[in-house]
Amino acid sequence: MTVSSFGDELRRRRILSGLSLTELATRTGYSKSHLSKIESGRQQPTPGLARRCDAALKAEGGLIALAAMPVSSRSNDAATPPFGPEWAIRFTADGDGGFGTNMPDDSIRLRLKAVPGYLEAPGDVEAQSALLDATMRLGQTTSPAAVLPVAIAQVHTLRAALPLTRGRSRAALLRLAARTAEFTGWMAQEVGDDNAALWWTDRAVELAVEGEDHELAEYADVRRALVTLYEGQPGATVRLAARVRAAHDLSPRVRWLAALREAQGYALAGENNRCAAALDHADILWERAGREGVVDTSRPLGTSVSVDLMNHLIRGWCLHDLGRPEEAAELFDRSSPATAAGPSRRSRVRFAVRQALALADSGATTQACAVVAGVLHEIRIVDSATVRTDLKSFVSLIRRRRAHSAVAELWSELPSLLEPR
């Protein structure tokens, strides 16, 4: 058993008991910072600490036994990972860079240098475009931490090619780099770093402006509005989204996305009439997009969820935030077969958790727990910070119902889902 195993078990039992670190510190007489180091595995538990935590959490000797295991029997002590303990990649604005390892007996230093003609042929741009498509598909199905290194490296590759490229190839590279940076910002938000998400969104705007991609430059405010939405800032969400929705020089699709986000902001503020008006406006904008034949199906901005389905899902989302969980749960239930059949695991998990939240809020505890139980594995795979925000609300809601059989059965699975992998 490892030191971190004690920490993992301590955290698991603390969360199951509904205690914060501060509350556990008060009960045990140890500082919050010290307990945090124990939970993270940065310090070893002493027998005295183990006894106090065991008593405070009613572990019946379980924590004491973990702490008593000798260091020599710990199976997962730090070992040198494959290919060396650390890899480092360095990027510079002029296209140069490098790769290195910190292996004590065999350090590697590989220099990377851009050359004239780099990514100049049209086929090169097409290959980079295909790579972005593949990376975005990966972003629909797995952890953002696995996707970000690929996305960041691709932005660098495209950025480095710009000083060495002219004409149409340069314009295409700028637009592609902007789109890749925008996607990187989304993955940064999904990994839980809002500051990085906004930084990448700003870089996307810079590239889009230079590449004359007006749509993406303006759509960035819809992305920023998603950050403020999850931060619980309805006013900022509405302000950002409404500006884009009202921009008549933008495509109906981008304005449709903005109207949906605006509706979410109004719902968060409890403004029922304005939310309904924004949702109706979204419907009108999408109908207009269909009539004008300007729907971009190659790599559209925003969601990969089909339009009709997205309209229903966001309406359900808004109904829940407006305090109408029964209506929201009904909408989510009608939409769930189509959501489950879609290609995006991330969207499937997101709206399943929203459905569970609406069900739990409406008193349908058994059904709510069944929905979450059905996507436990996928929640772990996508490792989404925004999904965890809603999952924490779900856990908070059902905590007081732990005597319920469905909650009791699910409860032990939840603590591990509330922390990033």
PDB file of C-alpha atoms in Angstrom, residues 7-242:
ATOM      1  CA  GLY A   7      -4.222   9.766   1.196  1.00  0.00           C
ATOM      2  CA  ASP A   8      -6.683   8.529  -1.410  1.00  0.00           C
ATOM      3  CA  GLU A   9      -8.595   6.563   1.225  1.00  0.00           C
ATOM      4  CA  LEU A  10      -8.552   9.503   3.622  1.00  0.00           C
ATOM      5  CA  ARG A  11      -9.966  11.789   0.921  1.00  0.00           C
ATOM      6  CA  ARG A  12     -12.571   9.202  -0.087  1.00  0.00           C
ATOM      7  CA  ARG A  13     -13.820   8.726   3.462  1.00  0.00           C
ATOM      8  CA  ARG A  14     -13.782  12.470   4.167  1.00  0.00           C
ATOM      9  CA  ILE A  15     -15.909  13.247   1.107  1.00  0.00           C
ATOM     10  CA  LEU A  16     -18.278  10.374   1.869  1.00  0.00           C
ATOM     11  CA  SER A  17     -18.722  11.832   5.353  1.00  0.00           C
ATOM     12  CA  GLY A  18     -19.564  15.207   3.849  1.00  0.00           C
ATOM     13  CA  LEU A  19     -16.651  16.936   5.573  1.00  0.00           C
ATOM     14  CA  SER A  20     -14.452  19.677   4.189  1.00  0.00           C
ATOM     15  CA  LEU A  21     -10.726  19.689   4.915  1.00  0.00           C
ATOM     16  CA  THR A  22     -11.330  22.534   7.358  1.00  0.00           C
ATOM     17  CA  GLU A  23     -13.921  20.499   9.260  1.00  0.00           C
ATOM     18  CA  LEU A  24     -11.666  17.449   9.397  1.00  0.00           C
ATOM     19  CA  ALA A  25      -8.816  19.646  10.636  1.00  0.00           C
ATOM     20  CA  THR A  26     -11.034  20.905  13.457  1.00  0.00           C
ATOM     21  CA  ARG A  27     -12.025  17.375  14.462  1.00  0.00           C
ATOM     22  CA  THR A  28      -8.492  15.972  14.414  1.00  0.00           C
ATOM     23  CA  GLY A  29      -6.434  18.905  15.665  1.00  0.00           C
ATOM     24  CA  TYR A  30      -4.202  18.937  12.594  1.00  0.00           C
ATOM     25  CA  SER A  31      -3.887  21.879  10.230  1.00  0.00           C
ATOM     26  CA  LYS A  32      -5.768  21.988   6.949  1.00  0.00           C
ATOM     27  CA  SER A  33      -2.517  22.359   4.992  1.00  0.00           C
ATOM     28  CA  HIS A  34      -0.990  19.312   6.691  1.00  0.00           C
ATOM     29  CA  LEU A  35      -4.038  17.165   5.952  1.00  0.00           C
ATOM     30  CA  SER A  36      -3.962  18.366   2.347  1.00  0.00           C
ATOM     31  CA  LYS A  37      -0.366  17.149   2.045  1.00  0.00           C
ATOM     32  CA  ILE A  38      -1.363  13.784   3.513  1.00  0.00           C
ATOM     33  CA  GLU A  39      -4.257  13.421   1.060  1.00  0.00           C
ATOM     34  CA  SER A  40      -2.049  14.284  -1.903  1.00  0.00           C
ATOM     35  CA  GLY A  41       0.641  11.811  -0.797  1.00  0.00           C
ATOM     36  CA  ARG A  42       3.290  14.499  -0.278  1.00  0.00           C
ATOM     37  CA  GLN A  43       3.728  13.498   3.368  1.00  0.00           C
ATOM     38  CA  GLN A  44       3.484  10.206   5.214  1.00  0.00           C
ATOM     39  CA  PRO A  45       0.805   9.741   7.874  1.00  0.00           C
ATOM     40  CA  THR A  46       2.016   9.296  11.436  1.00  0.00           C
ATOM     41  CA  PRO A  47       0.318   6.672  13.639  1.00  0.00           C
ATOM     42  CA  GLY A  48      -1.214   9.459  15.728  1.00  0.00           C
ATOM     43  CA  LEU A  49      -2.689  11.225  12.716  1.00  0.00           C
ATOM     44  CA  ALA A  50      -4.029   7.940  11.384  1.00  0.00           C
ATOM     45  CA  ARG A  51      -5.724   7.193  14.718  1.00  0.00           C
ATOM     46  CA  ARG A  52      -7.369  10.623  14.920  1.00  0.00           C
ATOM     47  CA  CYS A  53      -8.565  10.519  11.313  1.00  0.00           C
ATOM     48  CA  ASP A  54      -9.801   6.960  11.767  1.00  0.00           C
ATOM     49  CA  ALA A  55     -11.875   8.027  14.768  1.00  0.00           C
ATOM     50  CA  ALA A  56     -13.155  11.229  13.142  1.00  0.00           C
ATOM     51  CA  LEU A  57     -14.281   9.377  10.014  1.00  0.00           C
ATOM     52  CA  LYS A  58     -15.474   6.210  11.808  1.00  0.00           C
ATOM     53  CA  ALA A  59     -13.162   4.084   9.662  1.00  0.00           C
ATOM     54  CA  GLU A  60     -13.102   1.272  12.260  1.00  0.00           C
ATOM     55  CA  GLY A  61      -9.378   0.710  11.980  1.00  0.00           C
ATOM     56  CA  GLY A  62      -9.156   0.920   8.199  1.00  0.00           C
ATOM     57  CA  LEU A  63      -7.012   4.057   8.129  1.00  0.00           C
ATOM     58  CA  ILE A  64      -4.855   2.849  11.022  1.00  0.00           C
ATOM     59  CA  ALA A  65      -4.096  -0.364   9.135  1.00  0.00           C
ATOM     60  CA  LEU A  66      -3.100   1.526   5.992  1.00  0.00           C
ATOM     61  CA  ALA A  67      -0.743   3.790   7.908  1.00  0.00           C
ATOM     62  CA  ALA A  68       0.852   0.818   9.689  1.00  0.00           C
ATOM     63  CA  MET A  69       1.959  -0.919   6.490  1.00  0.00           C
ATOM     64  CA  PRO A  70       5.775  -0.811   6.166  1.00  0.00           C
ATOM     65  CA  VAL A  71       7.336   1.321   3.485  1.00  0.00           C
ATOM     66  CA  SER A  72       9.035  -1.724   1.977  1.00  0.00           C
ATOM     67  CA  SER A  73       5.658  -3.270   1.166  1.00  0.00           C
ATOM     68  CA  ARG A  74       4.382  -0.285  -0.748  1.00  0.00           C
ATOM     69  CA  SER A  75       3.879  -1.542  -4.256  1.00  0.00           C
ATOM     70  CA  ASN A  76       3.613   1.735  -6.111  1.00  0.00           C
ATOM     71  CA  ASP A  77       6.622   3.686  -4.886  1.00  0.00           C
ATOM     72  CA  ALA A  78       7.860   6.203  -7.407  1.00  0.00           C
ATOM     73  CA  ALA A  79       9.639   4.462 -10.239  1.00  0.00           C
ATOM     74  CA  THR A  80      11.284   5.840 -13.308  1.00  0.00           C
ATOM     75  CA  PRO A  81       8.582   5.946 -15.986  1.00  0.00           C
ATOM     76  CA  PRO A  82       9.251   4.629 -19.502  1.00  0.00           C
ATOM     77  CA  PHE A  83      11.521   6.789 -21.672  1.00  0.00           C
ATOM     78  CA  GLY A  84      12.907   8.800 -18.757  1.00  0.00           C
ATOM     79  CA  PRO A  85      11.457  10.806 -15.871  1.00  0.00           C
ATOM     80  CA  GLU A  86      10.646  14.002 -17.754  1.00  0.00           C
ATOM     81  CA  TRP A  87      10.184  15.238 -21.293  1.00  0.00           C
ATOM     82  CA  ALA A  88      10.341  18.908 -22.200  1.00  0.00           C
ATOM     83  CA  ILE A  89       9.332  20.584 -25.453  1.00  0.00           C
ATOM     84  CA  ARG A  90      10.209  24.230 -26.079  1.00  0.00           C
ATOM     85  CA  PHE A  91       8.536  26.418 -28.704  1.00  0.00           C
ATOM     86  CA  THR A  92       9.670  29.839 -29.944  1.00  0.00           C
ATOM     87  CA  ALA A  93       7.840  32.378 -32.067  1.00  0.00           C
ATOM     88  CA  ASP A  94      10.304  32.126 -34.961  1.00  0.00           C
ATOM     89  CA  GLY A  95       9.561  28.442 -35.497  1.00  0.00           C
ATOM     90  CA  ASP A  96      12.600  27.071 -33.727  1.00  0.00           C
ATOM     91  CA  GLY A  97      12.267  24.816 -30.733  1.00  0.00           C
ATOM     92  CA  GLY A  98      13.628  21.759 -29.066  1.00  0.00           C
ATOM     93  CA  PHE A  99      12.954  18.484 -27.327  1.00  0.00           C
ATOM     94  CA  GLY A 100      14.885  17.229 -24.316  1.00  0.00           C
ATOM     95  CA  THR A 101      14.907  14.662 -21.542  1.00  0.00           C
ATOM     96  CA  ASN A 102      16.281  14.764 -18.031  1.00  0.00           C
ATOM     97  CA  MET A 103      17.614  11.227 -17.928  1.00  0.00           C
ATOM     98  CA  PRO A 104      20.717  11.391 -15.693  1.00  0.00           C
ATOM     99  CA  ASP A 105      22.720   8.873 -17.693  1.00  0.00           C
ATOM    100  CA  ASP A 106      21.581   9.706 -21.208  1.00  0.00           C
ATOM    101  CA  SER A 107      20.200  13.227 -21.654  1.00  0.00           C
ATOM    102  CA  ILE A 108      18.762  14.024 -25.084  1.00  0.00           C
ATOM    103  CA  ARG A 109      18.694  17.486 -26.630  1.00  0.00           C
ATOM    104  CA  LEU A 110      17.019  17.608 -30.024  1.00  0.00           C
ATOM    105  CA  ARG A 111      16.952  20.939 -31.842  1.00  0.00           C
ATOM    106  CA  LEU A 112      13.965  21.782 -34.041  1.00  0.00           C
ATOM    107  CA  LYS A 113      14.319  24.487 -36.674  1.00  0.00           C
ATOM    108  CA  ALA A 114      11.887  25.832 -39.257  1.00  0.00           C
ATOM    109  CA  VAL A 115      13.132  26.129 -42.840  1.00  0.00           C
ATOM    110  CA  PRO A 116      11.996  28.184 -45.892  1.00  0.00           C
ATOM    111  CA  GLY A 117       9.089  26.604 -47.725  1.00  0.00           C
ATOM    112  CA  TYR A 118       7.784  25.116 -44.494  1.00  0.00           C
ATOM    113  CA  LEU A 119       4.098  24.148 -45.009  1.00  0.00           C
ATOM    114  CA  GLU A 120       3.927  26.189 -48.187  1.00  0.00           C
ATOM    115  CA  ALA A 121       2.308  23.671 -50.529  1.00  0.00           C
ATOM    116  CA  PRO A 122      -1.527  23.427 -50.556  1.00  0.00           C
ATOM    117  CA  GLY A 123      -1.255  19.752 -49.685  1.00  0.00           C
ATOM    118  CA  ASP A 124       0.551  20.683 -46.476  1.00  0.00           C
ATOM    119  CA  VAL A 125      -2.348  22.866 -45.401  1.00  0.00           C
ATOM    120  CA  GLU A 126      -4.799  20.092 -46.232  1.00  0.00           C
ATOM    121  CA  ALA A 127      -2.788  17.660 -44.115  1.00  0.00           C
ATOM    122  CA  GLN A 128      -2.776  20.088 -41.187  1.00  0.00           C
ATOM    123  CA  SER A 129      -6.510  20.578 -41.621  1.00  0.00           C
ATOM    124  CA  ALA A 130      -7.055  16.822 -41.491  1.00  0.00           C
ATOM    125  CA  LEU A 131      -4.930  16.674 -38.342  1.00  0.00           C
ATOM    126  CA  LEU A 132      -7.138  19.286 -36.684  1.00  0.00           C
ATOM    127  CA  ASP A 133     -10.249  17.306 -37.606  1.00  0.00           C
ATOM    128  CA  ALA A 134      -8.737  14.187 -36.040  1.00  0.00           C
ATOM    129  CA  THR A 135      -7.691  16.091 -32.916  1.00  0.00           C
ATOM    130  CA  MET A 136     -11.173  17.557 -32.522  1.00  0.00           C
ATOM    131  CA  ARG A 137     -12.700  14.081 -32.815  1.00  0.00           C
ATOM    132  CA  LEU A 138     -10.332  12.937 -30.083  1.00  0.00           C
ATOM    133  CA  GLY A 139     -11.478  15.887 -27.990  1.00  0.00           C
ATOM    134  CA  GLN A 140     -15.049  14.587 -28.196  1.00  0.00           C
ATOM    135  CA  THR A 141     -14.162  11.251 -26.667  1.00  0.00           C
ATOM    136  CA  THR A 142     -11.251  11.419 -24.232  1.00  0.00           C
ATOM    137  CA  SER A 143      -9.546  13.465 -21.531  1.00  0.00           C
ATOM    138  CA  PRO A 144      -8.572  17.025 -22.489  1.00  0.00           C
ATOM    139  CA  ALA A 145      -5.197  16.395 -20.859  1.00  0.00           C
ATOM    140  CA  ALA A 146      -4.493  13.853 -23.599  1.00  0.00           C
ATOM    141  CA  VAL A 147      -5.595  16.242 -26.345  1.00  0.00           C
ATOM    142  CA  LEU A 148      -3.954  19.497 -25.267  1.00  0.00           C
ATOM    143  CA  PRO A 149      -0.324  18.563 -26.075  1.00  0.00           C
ATOM    144  CA  VAL A 150      -1.352  17.677 -29.628  1.00  0.00           C
ATOM    145  CA  ALA A 151      -3.435  20.833 -30.080  1.00  0.00           C
ATOM    146  CA  ILE A 152      -0.769  23.140 -28.649  1.00  0.00           C
ATOM    147  CA  ALA A 153       1.923  21.585 -30.829  1.00  0.00           C
ATOM    148  CA  GLN A 154      -0.246  22.063 -33.902  1.00  0.00           C
ATOM    149  CA  VAL A 155      -0.819  25.744 -33.125  1.00  0.00           C
ATOM    150  CA  HIS A 156       2.943  26.137 -32.845  1.00  0.00           C
ATOM    151  CA  THR A 157       3.542  24.345 -36.139  1.00  0.00           C
ATOM    152  CA  LEU A 158       1.089  26.608 -37.931  1.00  0.00           C
ATOM    153  CA  ARG A 159       2.318  29.764 -36.212  1.00  0.00           C
ATOM    154  CA  ALA A 160       5.931  28.927 -37.039  1.00  0.00           C
ATOM    155  CA  ALA A 161       5.058  28.498 -40.704  1.00  0.00           C
ATOM    156  CA  LEU A 162       3.492  31.948 -41.047  1.00  0.00           C
ATOM    157  CA  PRO A 163       6.683  34.025 -41.539  1.00  0.00           C
ATOM    158  CA  LEU A 164       7.799  31.557 -44.208  1.00  0.00           C
ATOM    159  CA  THR A 165       4.540  31.372 -46.164  1.00  0.00           C
ATOM    160  CA  ARG A 166       2.921  33.762 -48.641  1.00  0.00           C
ATOM    161  CA  GLY A 167      -0.301  34.255 -50.560  1.00  0.00           C
ATOM    162  CA  ARG A 168      -3.273  31.956 -50.259  1.00  0.00           C
ATOM    163  CA  SER A 169      -1.354  29.407 -48.213  1.00  0.00           C
ATOM    164  CA  ARG A 170      -0.661  32.034 -45.555  1.00  0.00           C
ATOM    165  CA  ALA A 171      -4.323  33.065 -45.360  1.00  0.00           C
ATOM    166  CA  ALA A 172      -5.342  29.423 -45.051  1.00  0.00           C
ATOM    167  CA  LEU A 173      -2.738  28.836 -42.342  1.00  0.00           C
ATOM    168  CA  LEU A 174      -3.927  31.845 -40.346  1.00  0.00           C
ATOM    169  CA  ARG A 175      -7.513  30.632 -40.389  1.00  0.00           C
ATOM    170  CA  LEU A 176      -6.485  27.100 -39.498  1.00  0.00           C
ATOM    171  CA  ALA A 177      -4.230  28.311 -36.690  1.00  0.00           C
ATOM    172  CA  ALA A 178      -7.067  30.461 -35.337  1.00  0.00           C
ATOM    173  CA  ARG A 179      -9.466  27.519 -35.351  1.00  0.00           C
ATOM    174  CA  THR A 180      -6.893  25.297 -33.651  1.00  0.00           C
ATOM    175  CA  ALA A 181      -6.226  27.930 -30.981  1.00  0.00           C
ATOM    176  CA  GLU A 182      -9.975  28.308 -30.352  1.00  0.00           C
ATOM    177  CA  PHE A 183     -10.279  24.534 -29.902  1.00  0.00           C
ATOM    178  CA  THR A 184      -7.242  24.558 -27.605  1.00  0.00           C
ATOM    179  CA  GLY A 185      -9.022  27.134 -25.460  1.00  0.00           C
ATOM    180  CA  TRP A 186     -12.022  24.824 -25.162  1.00  0.00           C
ATOM    181  CA  MET A 187      -9.796  21.933 -24.092  1.00  0.00           C
ATOM    182  CA  ALA A 188      -8.097  24.216 -21.556  1.00  0.00           C
ATOM    183  CA  GLN A 189     -11.499  25.004 -20.047  1.00  0.00           C
ATOM    184  CA  GLU A 190     -12.312  21.309 -19.982  1.00  0.00           C
ATOM    185  CA  VAL A 191      -9.100  20.582 -18.096  1.00  0.00           C
ATOM    186  CA  GLY A 192     -10.171  23.169 -15.515  1.00  0.00           C
ATOM    187  CA  ASP A 193      -7.995  26.199 -16.313  1.00  0.00           C
ATOM    188  CA  ASP A 194     -10.232  29.137 -17.195  1.00  0.00           C
ATOM    189  CA  ASN A 195      -7.328  31.579 -17.404  1.00  0.00           C
ATOM    190  CA  ALA A 196      -5.605  29.406 -19.987  1.00  0.00           C
ATOM    191  CA  ALA A 197      -8.907  29.001 -21.828  1.00  0.00           C
ATOM    192  CA  LEU A 198      -9.286  32.761 -22.144  1.00  0.00           C
ATOM    193  CA  TRP A 199      -5.616  33.193 -23.108  1.00  0.00           C
ATOM    194  CA  TRP A 200      -5.959  30.726 -25.975  1.00  0.00           C
ATOM    195  CA  THR A 201      -9.222  32.350 -27.037  1.00  0.00           C
ATOM    196  CA  ASP A 202      -7.430  35.697 -27.221  1.00  0.00           C
ATOM    197  CA  ARG A 203      -4.712  34.124 -29.380  1.00  0.00           C
ATOM    198  CA  ALA A 204      -7.409  32.684 -31.643  1.00  0.00           C
ATOM    199  CA  VAL A 205      -8.866  36.159 -32.115  1.00  0.00           C
ATOM    200  CA  GLU A 206      -5.468  37.626 -33.025  1.00  0.00           C
ATOM    201  CA  LEU A 207      -4.928  34.951 -35.670  1.00  0.00           C
ATOM    202  CA  ALA A 208      -8.507  35.223 -36.946  1.00  0.00           C
ATOM    203  CA  VAL A 209      -8.282  38.996 -37.345  1.00  0.00           C
ATOM    204  CA  GLU A 210      -5.047  38.715 -39.311  1.00  0.00           C
ATOM    205  CA  GLY A 211      -6.555  35.938 -41.410  1.00  0.00           C
ATOM    206  CA  GLU A 212      -9.741  37.962 -41.959  1.00  0.00           C
ATOM    207  CA  ASP A 213     -11.903  35.286 -40.332  1.00  0.00           C
ATOM    208  CA  HIS A 214     -14.533  37.664 -38.993  1.00  0.00           C
ATOM    209  CA  GLU A 215     -16.846  34.848 -37.892  1.00  0.00           C
ATOM    210  CA  LEU A 216     -14.315  33.232 -35.580  1.00  0.00           C
ATOM    211  CA  ALA A 217     -13.106  36.560 -34.202  1.00  0.00           C
ATOM    212  CA  GLU A 218     -16.662  37.405 -33.129  1.00  0.00           C
ATOM    213  CA  TYR A 219     -17.588  33.863 -32.061  1.00  0.00           C
ATOM    214  CA  ALA A 220     -14.834  34.126 -29.445  1.00  0.00           C
ATOM    215  CA  ASP A 221     -17.232  36.058 -27.217  1.00  0.00           C
ATOM    216  CA  VAL A 222     -19.590  33.061 -27.238  1.00  0.00           C
ATOM    217  CA  ARG A 223     -16.662  30.977 -25.990  1.00  0.00           C
ATOM    218  CA  ARG A 224     -15.853  33.568 -23.323  1.00  0.00           C
ATOM    219  CA  ALA A 225     -19.513  33.522 -22.311  1.00  0.00           C
ATOM    220  CA  LEU A 226     -19.261  29.791 -21.635  1.00  0.00           C
ATOM    221  CA  VAL A 227     -16.445  30.487 -19.180  1.00  0.00           C
ATOM    222  CA  THR A 228     -18.510  33.120 -17.365  1.00  0.00           C
ATOM    223  CA  LEU A 229     -21.552  30.814 -17.394  1.00  0.00           C
ATOM    224  CA  TYR A 230     -19.700  28.114 -15.476  1.00  0.00           C
ATOM    225  CA  GLU A 231     -18.232  30.768 -13.185  1.00  0.00           C
ATOM    226  CA  GLY A 232     -21.808  31.702 -12.233  1.00  0.00           C
ATOM    227  CA  GLN A 233     -21.774  35.166 -13.829  1.00  0.00           C
ATOM    228  CA  PRO A 234     -25.125  35.567 -15.632  1.00  0.00           C
ATOM    229  CA  GLY A 235     -24.668  39.271 -16.373  1.00  0.00           C
ATOM    230  CA  ALA A 236     -21.341  38.799 -18.135  1.00  0.00           C
ATOM    231  CA  THR A 237     -22.689  35.759 -19.978  1.00  0.00           C
ATOM    232  CA  VAL A 238     -25.671  37.677 -21.342  1.00  0.00           C
ATOM    233  CA  ARG A 239     -23.598  40.730 -22.220  1.00  0.00           C
ATOM    234  CA  LEU A 240     -21.032  38.765 -24.231  1.00  0.00           C
ATOM    235  CA  ALA A 241     -23.550  36.535 -25.986  1.00  0.00           C
ATOM    236  CA  ALA A 242     -26.118  39.242 -26.732  1.00  0.00           C
TER     237      ALA A 242
END
